Short mmCIF file of N, CA and C and ligand atoms in Angstrom, two decimals:
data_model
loop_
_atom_site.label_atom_id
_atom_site.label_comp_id
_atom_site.label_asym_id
_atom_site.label_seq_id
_atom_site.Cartn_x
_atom_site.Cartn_y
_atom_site.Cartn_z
N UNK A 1 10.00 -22.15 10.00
CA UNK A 1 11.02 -21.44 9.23
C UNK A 1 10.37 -20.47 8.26
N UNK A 2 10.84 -19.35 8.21
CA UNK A 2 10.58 -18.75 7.26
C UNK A 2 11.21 -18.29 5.95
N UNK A 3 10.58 -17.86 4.93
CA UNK A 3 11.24 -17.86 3.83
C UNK A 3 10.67 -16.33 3.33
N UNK A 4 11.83 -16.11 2.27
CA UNK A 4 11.82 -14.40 1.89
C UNK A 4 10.95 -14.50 0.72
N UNK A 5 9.85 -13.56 0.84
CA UNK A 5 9.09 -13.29 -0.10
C UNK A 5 9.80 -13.31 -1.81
N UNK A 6 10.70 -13.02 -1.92
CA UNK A 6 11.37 -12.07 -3.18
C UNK A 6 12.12 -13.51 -3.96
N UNK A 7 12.91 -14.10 -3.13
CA UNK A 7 13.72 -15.24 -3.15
C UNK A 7 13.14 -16.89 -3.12
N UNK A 8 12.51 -16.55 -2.06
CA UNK A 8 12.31 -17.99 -1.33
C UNK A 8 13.33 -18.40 -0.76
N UNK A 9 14.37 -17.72 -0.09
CA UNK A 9 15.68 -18.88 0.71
C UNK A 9 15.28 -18.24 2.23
N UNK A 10 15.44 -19.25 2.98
CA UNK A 10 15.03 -19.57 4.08
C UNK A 10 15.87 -17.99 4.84
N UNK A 11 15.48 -17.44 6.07
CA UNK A 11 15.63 -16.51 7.05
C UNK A 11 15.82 -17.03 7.82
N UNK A 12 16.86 -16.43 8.72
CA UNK A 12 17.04 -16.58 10.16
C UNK A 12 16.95 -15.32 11.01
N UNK A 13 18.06 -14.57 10.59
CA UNK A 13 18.19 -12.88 11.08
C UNK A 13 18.45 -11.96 9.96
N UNK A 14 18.36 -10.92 10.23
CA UNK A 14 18.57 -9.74 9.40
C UNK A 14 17.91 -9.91 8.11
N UNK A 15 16.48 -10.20 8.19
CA UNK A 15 15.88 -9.85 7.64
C UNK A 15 14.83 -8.73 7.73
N UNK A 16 13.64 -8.56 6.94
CA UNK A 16 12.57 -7.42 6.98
C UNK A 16 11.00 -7.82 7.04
N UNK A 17 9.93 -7.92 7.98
CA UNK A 17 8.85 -8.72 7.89
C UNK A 17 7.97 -7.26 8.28
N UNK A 18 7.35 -6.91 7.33
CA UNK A 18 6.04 -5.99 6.90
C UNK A 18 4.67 -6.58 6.72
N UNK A 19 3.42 -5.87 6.55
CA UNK A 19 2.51 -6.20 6.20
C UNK A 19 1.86 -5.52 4.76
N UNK A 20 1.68 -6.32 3.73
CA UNK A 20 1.42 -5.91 2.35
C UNK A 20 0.91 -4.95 2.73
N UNK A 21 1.42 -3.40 2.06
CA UNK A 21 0.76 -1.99 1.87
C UNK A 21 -0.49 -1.86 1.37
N UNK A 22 -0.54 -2.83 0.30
CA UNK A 22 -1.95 -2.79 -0.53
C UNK A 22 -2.95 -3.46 0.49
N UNK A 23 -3.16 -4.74 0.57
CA UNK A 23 -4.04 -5.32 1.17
C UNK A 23 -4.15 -5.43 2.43
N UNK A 24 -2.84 -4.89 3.43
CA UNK A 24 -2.88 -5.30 4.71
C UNK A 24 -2.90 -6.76 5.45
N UNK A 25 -3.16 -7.96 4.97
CA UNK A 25 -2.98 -8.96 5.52
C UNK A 25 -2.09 -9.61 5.13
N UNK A 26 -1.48 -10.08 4.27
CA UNK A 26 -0.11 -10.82 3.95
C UNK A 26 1.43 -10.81 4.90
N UNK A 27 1.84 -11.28 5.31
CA UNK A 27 3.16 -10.84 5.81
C UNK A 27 4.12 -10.92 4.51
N UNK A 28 4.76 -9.72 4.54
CA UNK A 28 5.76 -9.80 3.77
C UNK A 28 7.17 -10.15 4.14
N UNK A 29 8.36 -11.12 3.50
CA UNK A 29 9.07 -11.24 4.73
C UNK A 29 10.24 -10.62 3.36
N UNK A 30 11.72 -10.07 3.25
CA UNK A 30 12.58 -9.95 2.75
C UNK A 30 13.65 -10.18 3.69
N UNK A 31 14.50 -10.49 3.11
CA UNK A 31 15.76 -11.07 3.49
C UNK A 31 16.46 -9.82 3.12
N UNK A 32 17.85 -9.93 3.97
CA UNK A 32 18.64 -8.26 4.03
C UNK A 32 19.22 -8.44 1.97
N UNK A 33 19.65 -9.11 0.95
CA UNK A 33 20.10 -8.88 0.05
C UNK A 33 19.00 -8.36 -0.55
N UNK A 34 17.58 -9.17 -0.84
CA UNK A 34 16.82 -8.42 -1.41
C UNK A 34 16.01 -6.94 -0.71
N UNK A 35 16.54 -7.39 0.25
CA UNK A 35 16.03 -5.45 0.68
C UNK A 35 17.25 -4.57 0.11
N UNK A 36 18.38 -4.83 0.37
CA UNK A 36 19.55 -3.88 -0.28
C UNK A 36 19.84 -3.83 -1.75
N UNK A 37 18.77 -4.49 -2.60
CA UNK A 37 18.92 -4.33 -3.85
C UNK A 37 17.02 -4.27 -4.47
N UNK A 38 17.02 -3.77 -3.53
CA UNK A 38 15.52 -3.36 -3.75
C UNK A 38 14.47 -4.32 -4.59
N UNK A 39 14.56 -5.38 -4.65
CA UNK A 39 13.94 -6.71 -5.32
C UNK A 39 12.86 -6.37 -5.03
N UNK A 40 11.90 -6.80 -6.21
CA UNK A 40 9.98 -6.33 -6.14
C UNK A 40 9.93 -7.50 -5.45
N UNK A 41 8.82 -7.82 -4.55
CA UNK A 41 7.93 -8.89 -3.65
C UNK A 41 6.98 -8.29 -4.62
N UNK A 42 5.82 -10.20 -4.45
CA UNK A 42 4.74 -9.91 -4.74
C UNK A 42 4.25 -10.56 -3.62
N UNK A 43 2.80 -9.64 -3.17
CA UNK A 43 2.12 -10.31 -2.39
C UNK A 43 1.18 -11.34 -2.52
N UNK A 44 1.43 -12.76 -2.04
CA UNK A 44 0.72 -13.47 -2.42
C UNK A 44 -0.60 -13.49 -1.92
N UNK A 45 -1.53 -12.57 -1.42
CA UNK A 45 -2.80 -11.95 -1.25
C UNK A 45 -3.45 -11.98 -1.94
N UNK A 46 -2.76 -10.35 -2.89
CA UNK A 46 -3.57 -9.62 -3.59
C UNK A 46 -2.74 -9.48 -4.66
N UNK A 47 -1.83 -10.14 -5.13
CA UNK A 47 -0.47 -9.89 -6.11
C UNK A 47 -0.01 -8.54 -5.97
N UNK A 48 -0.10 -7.82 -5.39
CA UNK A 48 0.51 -6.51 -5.37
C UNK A 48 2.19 -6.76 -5.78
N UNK A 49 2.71 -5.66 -6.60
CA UNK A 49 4.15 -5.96 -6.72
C UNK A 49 4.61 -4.90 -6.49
N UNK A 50 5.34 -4.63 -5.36
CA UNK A 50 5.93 -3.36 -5.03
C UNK A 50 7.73 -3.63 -4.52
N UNK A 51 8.67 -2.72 -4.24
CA UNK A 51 9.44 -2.67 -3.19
C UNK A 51 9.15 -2.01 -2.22
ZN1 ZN B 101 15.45 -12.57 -0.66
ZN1 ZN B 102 -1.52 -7.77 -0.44
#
């Protein structure tokens, strides 16, 4: 199961899974509310905090 970077509540569909811009290895995962309200993720990598 996965869980949204931004939140932590579990994913199923319609979510967003990237790879941290800064560091490149992290998966980033967002869930569709925090992508539509632009919520910072941090990457737990490299702490990067971006949207
Ligand atoms: Zn979320
Ligand atoms: Zn990173």
């Amino acid at each position: 199961m996965e869980q949204c970077t931004s939140c932590n509540i579990e994913v199923t569909q319609d979510y967003t899974t990237f790879k941290c811009p800064k560091c490149g290895k992290a998966k980033i995962i967002r869930c569709n509310r925090c992508k539509s309200t632009s919520k910072p993720y941090k990457c737990p990598e490299c702490n990067f905090i971006g949207p």
